[in-house]
Amino acid sequence: MPTLPQRVVPRAVADPDVRLSYAVDASVTRTASPTDFEVVRARDVDDVVAVLEHAQATRTPVVPQGARTSRAGGARASEGCIVLNVEALDAIHDVDELEGYAVVGPGVVNADLKRAAASAGLFYGPDPASWETCTIGGNVATNAGGLCCVKYGVTSDWVKALQVALPGGELMRTGHRTAKGVAGYDLTGLFVGSEGTLGVVTEAVLRLEPAPDAALTALAVFDSLDAAVAGIVALRRDAHRPCLLEIIDRSSVLAIQSFGDFGFPDDCAAVLLVQSDRPGHVAEDVARYAALLASAGAVDVAVADDAQESEALLAGRRVMSTAFEAMGARLAEDVCVPIGRLADFVRGVEAIAERRSVLIPVSGHAGDGNLHPSIVHDPSDADSVDRAWQAFGDVMELGLSVGGTITGEHGVGSVKLPWLGLELGPAELARQRRLKAVFDPLEIMNPGKVFAVEA
Ligand SMILES: Cc1cc2nc3c(=O)[nH]c(=O)nc-3n(C[C@H](O)[C@H](O)[C@H](O)COP(=O)(O)OP(=O)(O)OC[C@H]3O[C@@H](n4cnc5c(N)ncnc54)[C@H](O)[C@@H]3O)c2cc1C
């Protein structure tokens, strides 16, 4: 077992079964969990510093960890590592209404920050579907997105400044609390999305905005994929961008309906969900969105009149993840493509599903072109597992071939690592490794995530 500094010995998880539960996240991998690792549940920044000082001195790998909802295998333990879980650093230190920011610990749950901001009449944008569980530290480390990114952007659009503990234990501050600030390089931007490979986020200063109105929803049913994409394009061109624009394809609709009756027709090609939260104009916007979707070819459009109806229209979307999981194990893709290539991408995924004989429901954040094909397979059947992983690679390669990226919001983690070079090319990959070495010269931060461990 790796050794620990005296200060954090009382924070180490002693029970082997509990320790094992910290070795995994919400991703599916083919790699067995490690047997030789420690888990430290830090209580404060000094605990984090102590672990990073010790880890550097002993060349021990460190896996920073939040709520373990990673879909990319980013928070998984590796052999001989110290898992450094920071969920307990969950204080909201300040909500500054005048300056429009919150100062929070990395363990604050996304939804708790949203509620704290709302009680001050303010709003924090990023809303991963895991928002009731995932932490701000994890969101910063993955540059998390969510359902409302089409209007409000991703986590990087909301991070003003960070405190980061570096390997060796030095605490570093990046960014500015002021409304503007361009002194020096944008190291905040470098740390956002760095997936725990550079240091541990110990505090974040996050932008808050005036709260929008409560959103209303419209749901449109299409009998052709092209018409659904025409609907997405029409909504993207509207002068007032929706705050949510999600697509559910035919296979996803069937998965949801086999889980429970959420009112979707079994024979449709796709369903779009759209929302407005524009202050003073919500009902007017959703009525206009409904008309645009009908003009694009929707065969049926339902518009909510109040919050309860809005939630009812979203109910099928909310159970989707559980519905997929009820069908088997699931490899979660996260490809982001140009809006204009959405139909090509979805058709390409259908072809891959047929070629590899696997089920691949496609859903996701259509307004951003960020789709989550879910490769459903039988984990007890080696052949099914092989075909699923082949399809996993095919989908990312398809995404790249239409001008997209292998990951829009989940990160590379460990599961997409073999495809990063395909997207970046050898020169960029090498440059990024050199950049990592500036902060982490001994490569102790989250090894085997984003970049392969070099022999
Ligand atoms: C049902 C479900 C729905 C999801 N929906 C979305 C979605 O809509 N949008 C989206 O973007 N993601 C989504 N995700 C993925 C996941 O929730 C996000 O990636 C989230 O940001 C991870 O947060 P976490 O606290 O669970 O971090 P973890 O899973 O614990 O860690 C994720 C990564 O961040 C690093 N990390 C964690 N904390 C720190 C820290 N303090 N300092 C440095 N590095 C750190 C870890 O090393 C790891 O690389 C979903 C996941 C699930 C299970």
Coordinates of C-alpha atoms and ligand atoms in Angstrom, one line a residue:
M1 CA 0.0 0.0 0.0
P2 CA 1.3 3.5 -0.6
T3 CA 2.4 5.4 2.5
L4 CA 0.5 8.4 3.8
P5 CA 1.6 11.5 5.6
Q6 CA 0.8 11.4 9.3
R7 CA -1.7 14.3 9.1
V8 CA -4.1 12.4 6.9
V9 CA -3.9 8.9 8.3
P10 CA -7.1 9.5 10.3
R11 CA -8.8 10.5 6.9
A12 CA -7.8 7.2 5.2
V13 CA -10.6 4.7 4.4
A14 CA -9.8 1.6 6.4
D15 CA -12.7 -0.7 5.3
P16 CA -11.5 -2.6 2.1
D17 CA -15.1 -2.8 0.7
V18 CA -15.7 1.0 1.2
R19 CA -12.2 1.7 -0.2
L20 CA -13.1 -0.4 -3.3
S21 CA -16.2 1.7 -3.9
Y22 CA -13.9 4.8 -4.3
A23 CA -11.9 3.0 -7.0
V24 CA -14.6 3.3 -9.7
D25 CA -16.8 6.0 -11.2
A26 CA -19.9 6.1 -13.5
S27 CA -18.0 4.8 -16.6
V28 CA -17.7 1.3 -18.0
T29 CA -14.1 0.1 -18.6
R30 CA -12.5 -3.2 -19.4
T31 CA -9.8 -2.6 -16.8
A32 CA -10.1 -4.4 -13.4
S33 CA -10.1 -2.2 -10.3
P34 CA -6.6 -1.9 -8.6
T35 CA -5.9 -3.8 -5.5
D36 CA -3.1 -1.7 -4.0
F37 CA -4.3 1.9 -3.3
E38 CA -5.3 4.3 -0.5
V39 CA -8.3 6.6 -0.2
V40 CA -8.0 9.8 1.7
R41 CA -11.1 11.8 2.3
A42 CA -9.7 15.3 2.8
R43 CA -11.4 17.6 5.3
D44 CA -9.6 20.8 4.4
V45 CA -7.1 22.4 2.1
D46 CA -4.2 21.5 4.5
D47 CA -5.1 17.8 4.0
V48 CA -4.8 18.3 0.2
V49 CA -1.5 20.1 0.6
A50 CA -0.1 17.4 2.9
V51 CA -1.0 14.6 0.4
L52 CA 0.5 16.4 -2.5
E53 CA 3.7 17.2 -0.6
H54 CA 4.1 13.6 0.3
A55 CA 3.1 12.3 -3.1
Q56 CA 5.7 14.4 -4.8
A57 CA 8.4 13.3 -2.3
T58 CA 7.6 9.6 -2.7
R59 CA 6.5 9.7 -6.4
T60 CA 3.1 8.4 -5.5
P61 CA 0.3 8.8 -8.1
V62 CA -2.6 10.9 -6.9
V63 CA -6.2 10.6 -8.3
P64 CA -8.2 13.7 -7.5
Q65 CA -11.8 12.8 -6.9
G66 CA -15.2 14.5 -6.5
A67 CA -18.5 12.6 -6.6
R68 CA -17.3 9.9 -9.1
T69 CA -20.0 10.6 -11.7
S70 CA -17.3 10.7 -14.5
R71 CA -18.5 9.0 -17.6
A72 CA -15.0 8.9 -19.0
G73 CA -13.1 6.9 -16.3
G74 CA -11.4 10.1 -15.1
A75 CA -11.9 9.5 -11.4
R76 CA -10.9 5.8 -11.3
A77 CA -8.2 4.6 -9.0
S78 CA -4.9 3.3 -10.5
E79 CA -2.5 0.8 -9.0
G80 CA -0.4 2.2 -6.2
C81 CA -2.2 5.5 -6.1
I82 CA -3.7 7.7 -3.4
V83 CA -7.3 8.6 -4.3
L84 CA -7.7 12.1 -2.9
N85 CA -11.4 12.7 -2.5
V86 CA -12.4 16.3 -1.8
E87 CA -16.2 16.0 -1.5
A88 CA -16.0 17.2 2.2
L89 CA -14.6 20.6 1.1
D90 CA -18.2 21.7 0.5
A91 CA -18.4 25.2 1.9
I92 CA -20.0 28.0 0.0
H93 CA -17.7 30.7 1.4
D94 CA -19.3 33.7 -0.2
V95 CA -22.1 34.8 -2.5
D96 CA -21.2 38.4 -3.5
E97 CA -24.3 40.0 -5.1
L98 CA -22.6 43.3 -6.0
E99 CA -19.6 41.7 -7.8
G100 CA -21.7 38.8 -9.1
Y101 CA -19.7 35.8 -8.0
A102 CA -19.6 32.9 -5.5
V103 CA -16.5 31.5 -3.8
V104 CA -16.9 27.8 -3.2
G105 CA -15.0 24.7 -2.1
P106 CA -14.5 22.0 -4.7
G107 CA -16.9 19.6 -3.0
V108 CA -19.9 21.8 -3.3
V109 CA -22.6 20.0 -5.3
N110 CA -23.7 21.8 -8.4
A111 CA -27.4 21.9 -7.4
D112 CA -26.5 23.3 -4.0
L113 CA -24.7 26.2 -5.6
K114 CA -27.6 26.8 -7.9
R115 CA -30.0 26.9 -4.9
A116 CA -27.6 29.2 -2.9
A117 CA -27.4 31.6 -5.9
A118 CA -31.2 31.5 -6.4
S119 CA -31.8 32.5 -2.8
A120 CA -29.8 35.6 -3.6
G121 CA -31.8 36.2 -6.8
L122 CA -28.9 35.0 -8.9
F123 CA -28.1 32.2 -11.2
Y124 CA -25.3 29.8 -11.9
G125 CA -25.6 28.4 -15.4
P126 CA -23.9 25.0 -15.9
D127 CA -26.3 22.2 -15.3
P128 CA -25.0 18.7 -16.0
A129 CA -27.8 16.1 -15.9
S130 CA -25.9 14.8 -12.8
W131 CA -26.4 18.2 -11.1
E132 CA -27.8 16.8 -7.8
T133 CA -24.7 14.7 -7.3
C134 CA -21.6 16.0 -9.1
T135 CA -19.3 18.6 -7.6
I136 CA -17.9 21.9 -8.7
G137 CA -14.4 20.5 -8.5
G138 CA -15.4 17.7 -10.9
N139 CA -17.3 20.2 -13.1
V140 CA -14.2 22.5 -13.3
A141 CA -11.9 19.6 -14.0
T142 CA -14.1 18.3 -16.9
N143 CA -15.3 21.6 -18.1
A144 CA -18.8 20.2 -17.6
G145 CA -21.7 21.2 -19.8
G146 CA -25.3 20.2 -19.5
L147 CA -28.8 20.9 -20.8
C148 CA -28.7 24.7 -20.8
C149 CA -25.3 25.2 -22.5
V150 CA -27.1 26.1 -25.8
K151 CA -27.8 29.5 -24.1
Y152 CA -25.5 29.7 -21.1
G153 CA -22.3 28.0 -22.3
V154 CA -20.1 25.5 -20.4
T155 CA -18.3 25.6 -17.0
S156 CA -15.3 27.5 -18.5
D157 CA -17.7 30.4 -19.3
W158 CA -18.5 30.7 -15.5
V159 CA -15.1 30.3 -13.8
K160 CA -13.4 33.5 -12.9
A161 CA -10.6 32.3 -10.7
L162 CA -9.2 29.2 -9.0
Q163 CA -7.1 28.1 -6.2
V164 CA -5.2 25.0 -7.1
A165 CA -2.9 22.7 -5.0
L166 CA 0.1 21.6 -7.2
P167 CA 2.2 18.5 -6.9
G168 CA 4.6 19.3 -4.1
G169 CA 1.9 21.1 -2.2
E170 CA 2.3 24.7 -3.4
L171 CA -1.0 26.6 -3.5
M172 CA -1.5 28.6 -6.7
R173 CA -4.1 31.2 -7.6
T174 CA -5.3 31.9 -11.1
G175 CA -7.6 34.4 -12.7
H176 CA -9.3 37.5 -11.3
R177 CA -12.3 38.4 -9.2
T178 CA -12.8 41.7 -11.0
A179 CA -15.2 42.0 -14.0
K180 CA -12.2 42.1 -16.4
G181 CA -8.6 41.1 -16.1
V182 CA -5.9 40.2 -18.7
A183 CA -2.7 40.3 -16.7
G184 CA -0.7 37.3 -17.7
Y185 CA -1.7 34.1 -19.4
D186 CA -5.1 32.5 -18.8
L187 CA -4.1 29.7 -16.5
T188 CA -7.7 29.4 -15.3
G189 CA -8.6 28.3 -18.8
L190 CA -5.7 25.8 -18.7
F191 CA -6.9 24.2 -15.5
V192 CA -10.6 24.1 -16.5
G193 CA -10.9 20.7 -18.3
S194 CA -7.5 19.4 -17.2
E195 CA -9.1 16.4 -15.6
G196 CA -7.0 16.3 -12.5
T197 CA -3.8 15.9 -14.5
L198 CA -2.2 19.2 -13.3
G199 CA -3.3 19.8 -9.7
V200 CA -6.2 19.7 -7.3
V201 CA -8.8 22.5 -7.4
T202 CA -9.3 23.6 -3.8
E203 CA -11.4 26.7 -4.4
A204 CA -13.4 28.2 -7.3
V205 CA -14.7 31.7 -7.9
L206 CA -17.7 31.4 -10.1
R207 CA -19.6 34.0 -12.1
L208 CA -23.3 34.5 -11.1
E209 CA -25.9 36.3 -13.3
P210 CA -29.3 37.7 -12.5
A211 CA -31.8 34.8 -12.3
P212 CA -33.9 34.1 -15.4
D213 CA -37.7 33.3 -15.3
A214 CA -38.9 29.8 -14.6
A215 CA -38.7 27.9 -17.9
L216 CA -41.5 26.6 -20.0
T217 CA -41.2 23.6 -22.3
A218 CA -42.4 22.6 -25.7
L219 CA -42.1 19.0 -27.1
A220 CA -42.2 18.3 -30.8
V221 CA -42.5 14.9 -32.5
F222 CA -41.0 14.3 -35.9
D223 CA -41.4 11.4 -38.4
S224 CA -38.2 12.2 -40.2
L225 CA -34.7 13.0 -38.9
D226 CA -34.1 15.7 -41.5
A227 CA -37.2 17.5 -40.3
A228 CA -36.0 17.3 -36.7
V229 CA -32.6 18.8 -37.7
A230 CA -34.4 21.5 -39.7
G231 CA -36.2 22.3 -36.4
I232 CA -32.9 22.5 -34.5
V233 CA -31.5 24.9 -37.2
A234 CA -34.6 27.1 -37.1
L235 CA -34.3 27.4 -33.3
R236 CA -30.6 28.1 -33.4
R237 CA -31.3 31.0 -35.8
D238 CA -34.0 32.5 -33.6
A239 CA -33.1 35.9 -32.2
H240 CA -33.8 34.6 -28.7
R241 CA -31.8 31.3 -28.1
P242 CA -33.7 28.6 -26.2
C243 CA -32.2 27.7 -22.8
L244 CA -32.6 23.9 -23.6
L245 CA -32.7 22.0 -26.9
E246 CA -32.5 18.3 -26.6
I247 CA -33.0 15.5 -29.1
I248 CA -34.2 11.9 -28.4
D249 CA -33.9 9.6 -31.4
R250 CA -36.2 6.7 -32.3
S251 CA -34.1 4.0 -30.4
S252 CA -34.1 6.2 -27.3
V253 CA -37.8 6.8 -27.5
L254 CA -38.3 3.0 -27.7
A255 CA -36.0 2.5 -24.7
I256 CA -37.9 5.1 -22.6
Q257 CA -41.3 3.7 -23.6
S258 CA -40.2 0.2 -22.7
F259 CA -39.2 1.5 -19.2
G260 CA -42.6 3.2 -18.7
D261 CA -45.3 5.1 -20.7
F262 CA -44.1 8.7 -21.0
G263 CA -46.5 9.4 -23.9
F264 CA -44.1 9.2 -26.8
P265 CA -45.4 7.6 -30.0
D266 CA -43.5 4.4 -30.8
D267 CA -43.2 5.1 -34.5
C268 CA -41.5 8.6 -34.5
A269 CA -38.1 9.3 -35.9
A270 CA -37.1 11.8 -33.2
V271 CA -38.4 14.0 -30.4
L272 CA -37.2 17.6 -29.7
L273 CA -37.5 19.3 -26.3
V274 CA -37.1 23.0 -26.1
Q275 CA -37.4 25.6 -23.4
S276 CA -37.3 29.4 -22.9
D277 CA -36.5 31.2 -19.6
R278 CA -36.2 34.8 -21.0
P279 CA -37.4 37.2 -18.4
G280 CA -40.9 38.5 -19.3
H281 CA -41.1 36.6 -22.6
V282 CA -41.2 32.9 -21.7
A283 CA -44.7 32.0 -23.0
E284 CA -44.2 34.2 -26.1
D285 CA -40.9 32.4 -26.9
V286 CA -42.2 28.8 -26.5
A287 CA -45.2 29.6 -28.7
R288 CA -42.8 30.9 -31.3
Y289 CA -40.6 27.9 -31.0
A290 CA -43.6 25.6 -31.4
A291 CA -44.6 27.4 -34.6
L292 CA -41.0 27.1 -35.9
L293 CA -40.9 23.4 -35.2
A294 CA -44.3 22.9 -36.9
S295 CA -43.0 24.8 -39.9
A296 CA -39.9 22.5 -39.9
G297 CA -42.2 19.5 -40.2
A298 CA -43.1 18.4 -36.7
V299 CA -46.1 16.1 -36.8
D300 CA -47.2 17.0 -33.2
V301 CA -46.1 19.8 -30.9
A302 CA -47.2 20.1 -27.2
V303 CA -46.6 23.4 -25.3
A304 CA -46.6 23.6 -21.5
D305 CA -48.7 26.3 -19.8
D306 CA -47.1 26.0 -16.4
A307 CA -44.2 24.6 -14.4
Q308 CA -46.0 21.3 -13.7
E309 CA -46.8 20.7 -17.4
S310 CA -43.2 21.6 -18.3
E311 CA -41.8 19.0 -15.9
A312 CA -44.3 16.4 -17.3
L313 CA -43.0 17.0 -20.8
L314 CA -39.4 16.5 -19.6
A315 CA -40.2 13.4 -17.6
G316 CA -39.2 10.9 -20.3
R317 CA -35.9 12.8 -20.8
R318 CA -35.2 12.6 -17.1
V319 CA -35.6 8.8 -16.9
M320 CA -33.6 8.1 -20.1
S321 CA -30.3 7.3 -18.4
T322 CA -32.1 4.8 -16.1
A323 CA -34.0 3.3 -19.0
F324 CA -30.8 2.6 -20.9
E325 CA -29.2 1.1 -17.8
A326 CA -32.2 -1.2 -17.4
M327 CA -31.3 -2.7 -20.9
G328 CA -27.7 -3.7 -20.1
A329 CA -24.2 -2.1 -19.6
R330 CA -23.7 1.1 -21.5
L331 CA -20.7 2.8 -23.1
A332 CA -21.5 6.5 -23.0
E333 CA -20.3 8.5 -26.0
D334 CA -20.0 12.3 -25.9
V335 CA -19.2 13.4 -29.5
C336 CA -19.8 17.0 -30.5
V337 CA -20.4 17.8 -34.2
P338 CA -21.3 20.9 -36.2
I339 CA -25.0 21.5 -36.1
G340 CA -25.2 21.2 -39.9
R341 CA -23.8 17.6 -39.8
L342 CA -26.1 16.3 -37.0
A343 CA -28.3 14.3 -39.5
D344 CA -25.2 12.7 -41.1
F345 CA -23.8 11.8 -37.7
V346 CA -27.0 10.2 -36.4
R347 CA -27.4 8.2 -39.7
G348 CA -23.8 7.2 -39.4
V349 CA -24.4 5.9 -35.9
E350 CA -27.4 3.9 -37.1
A351 CA -25.1 2.3 -39.7
I352 CA -22.5 1.5 -37.1
A353 CA -25.2 -0.1 -34.8
E354 CA -26.2 -2.3 -37.7
R355 CA -22.6 -3.2 -38.7
R356 CA -21.6 -4.1 -35.2
S357 CA -24.9 -5.7 -34.2
V358 CA -25.3 -3.5 -31.1
L359 CA -28.1 -1.1 -29.9
I360 CA -27.1 2.6 -30.0
P361 CA -29.8 5.0 -28.9
V362 CA -28.8 8.6 -29.6
S363 CA -29.8 11.5 -27.5
G364 CA -28.3 14.7 -26.1
H365 CA -27.8 18.4 -26.3
A366 CA -28.9 18.9 -29.9
G367 CA -28.6 22.7 -29.7
D368 CA -24.9 22.3 -29.2
G369 CA -24.4 19.4 -31.6
N370 CA -23.3 17.4 -28.5
L371 CA -24.8 13.9 -28.7
H372 CA -24.6 11.0 -26.3
P373 CA -24.9 7.8 -28.3
S374 CA -25.2 5.0 -25.7
I375 CA -23.8 1.7 -26.7
V376 CA -25.9 -0.9 -24.9
H377 CA -24.4 -4.3 -24.5
D378 CA -24.4 -7.5 -22.4
P379 CA -21.4 -7.4 -20.0
S380 CA -21.6 -11.1 -19.5
D381 CA -21.1 -11.9 -23.2
A382 CA -17.5 -11.4 -24.3
D383 CA -18.5 -11.1 -28.0
S384 CA -21.1 -8.4 -27.2
V385 CA -18.5 -6.5 -25.1
D386 CA -16.0 -6.7 -28.0
R387 CA -18.6 -5.4 -30.5
A388 CA -19.5 -2.6 -28.2
W389 CA -15.9 -1.4 -27.8
Q390 CA -15.4 -1.6 -31.6
A391 CA -18.6 0.5 -32.1
F392 CA -17.3 3.0 -29.4
G393 CA -14.2 3.7 -31.5
D394 CA -16.2 3.8 -34.7
V395 CA -18.5 6.5 -33.3
M396 CA -15.6 8.7 -32.3
E397 CA -14.0 8.3 -35.7
L398 CA -17.3 9.1 -37.3
G399 CA -17.6 12.3 -35.2
L400 CA -14.1 13.4 -36.3
S401 CA -14.9 12.6 -39.9
V402 CA -17.8 15.1 -39.9
G403 CA -15.7 17.9 -38.3
G404 CA -16.5 17.1 -34.6
T405 CA -14.6 16.3 -31.4
I406 CA -14.4 13.0 -29.5
T407 CA -15.7 14.7 -26.3
G408 CA -17.9 17.7 -25.9
E409 CA -18.2 17.7 -22.1
H410 CA -17.3 14.4 -20.4
G411 CA -13.5 14.6 -21.0
V412 CA -11.0 12.1 -22.3
G413 CA -10.5 10.3 -19.0
S414 CA -9.1 6.8 -19.4
V415 CA -11.8 5.4 -21.7
K416 CA -11.2 7.8 -24.7
L417 CA -7.4 8.1 -24.2
P418 CA -6.5 5.9 -27.3
W419 CA -8.4 8.4 -29.6
L420 CA -7.0 11.7 -28.3
G421 CA -4.0 11.4 -30.6
L422 CA -6.3 10.9 -33.6
E423 CA -7.9 14.2 -32.9
L424 CA -4.9 16.3 -31.8
G425 CA -2.2 14.7 -34.0
P426 CA 1.3 13.8 -32.7
A427 CA 2.7 17.4 -32.6
E428 CA -0.1 18.8 -30.4
L429 CA -0.2 15.7 -28.2
A430 CA 3.5 16.1 -27.5
R431 CA 3.1 19.9 -26.9
Q432 CA 0.3 19.2 -24.4
R433 CA 2.5 16.7 -22.6
R434 CA 5.2 19.3 -22.3
L435 CA 2.7 21.7 -20.8
K436 CA 1.7 19.1 -18.2
A437 CA 5.3 18.7 -17.3
V438 CA 5.5 22.4 -16.3
F439 CA 3.1 21.7 -13.5
D440 CA 3.6 18.0 -12.9
P441 CA 7.2 17.1 -13.8
L442 CA 7.1 13.7 -12.1
E443 CA 3.8 12.8 -13.7
I444 CA 2.1 11.9 -10.4
M445 CA -1.2 13.7 -11.2
N446 CA -3.9 11.3 -12.4
P447 CA -1.6 9.1 -14.5
G448 CA -3.3 7.1 -17.3
K449 CA -5.9 9.8 -17.7
V450 CA -6.0 12.0 -20.9
F451 CA -2.4 10.9 -21.7
A452 CA -1.0 7.3 -21.8
V453 CA 1.6 6.5 -19.1
E454 CA 4.9 6.5 -20.9
A455 CA 7.1 3.5 -20.4
Ligands
LIG1 C1 -26.4 10.4 -15.0 C2 -25.3 11.2 -15.4 C3 -25.5 12.4 -16.2 C4 -24.5 13.2 -16.6 N1 -24.8 14.3 -17.3 C5 -23.8 15.1 -17.6 C6 -24.0 16.3 -18.4 O1 -25.2 16.6 -18.8 N2 -23.0 17.1 -18.7 C7 -21.7 16.8 -18.3 O2 -20.8 17.6 -18.6 N3 -21.4 15.7 -17.6 C8 -22.4 14.9 -17.3 N4 -22.1 13.7 -16.6 C9 -20.7 13.4 -16.2 C10 -20.2 13.9 -14.8 O3 -21.3 14.2 -14.0 C11 -19.4 15.2 -15.0 O4 -18.2 14.9 -15.7 C12 -19.0 15.9 -13.7 O5 -18.4 17.1 -13.9 C13 -18.1 15.0 -12.8 O6 -18.1 15.6 -11.5 P1 -17.7 14.7 -10.2 O7 -17.8 15.6 -9.0 O8 -18.5 13.5 -10.1 O9 -16.2 14.4 -10.5 P2 -15.5 13.0 -10.6 O10 -16.3 12.0 -11.4 O11 -15.2 12.5 -9.2 O12 -14.2 13.4 -11.3 C14 -14.2 13.8 -12.7 C15 -12.8 14.2 -13.1 O13 -12.5 15.4 -12.4 C16 -11.3 15.3 -11.7 N5 -11.5 16.0 -10.4 C17 -12.6 15.9 -9.6 N6 -12.5 16.8 -8.6 C18 -11.3 17.5 -8.8 C19 -10.6 18.5 -8.1 N7 -11.1 19.1 -7.0 N8 -9.5 19.0 -8.7 C20 -9.0 18.5 -9.8 N9 -9.6 17.5 -10.4 C21 -10.7 17.0 -10.0 C22 -11.1 13.8 -11.5 O14 -9.7 13.4 -11.3 C23 -11.7 13.3 -12.8 O15 -10.7 13.4 -13.8 C24 -23.1 12.9 -16.2 C25 -22.9 11.7 -15.4 C26 -23.9 10.9 -15.0 C27 -23.6 9.7 -14.2

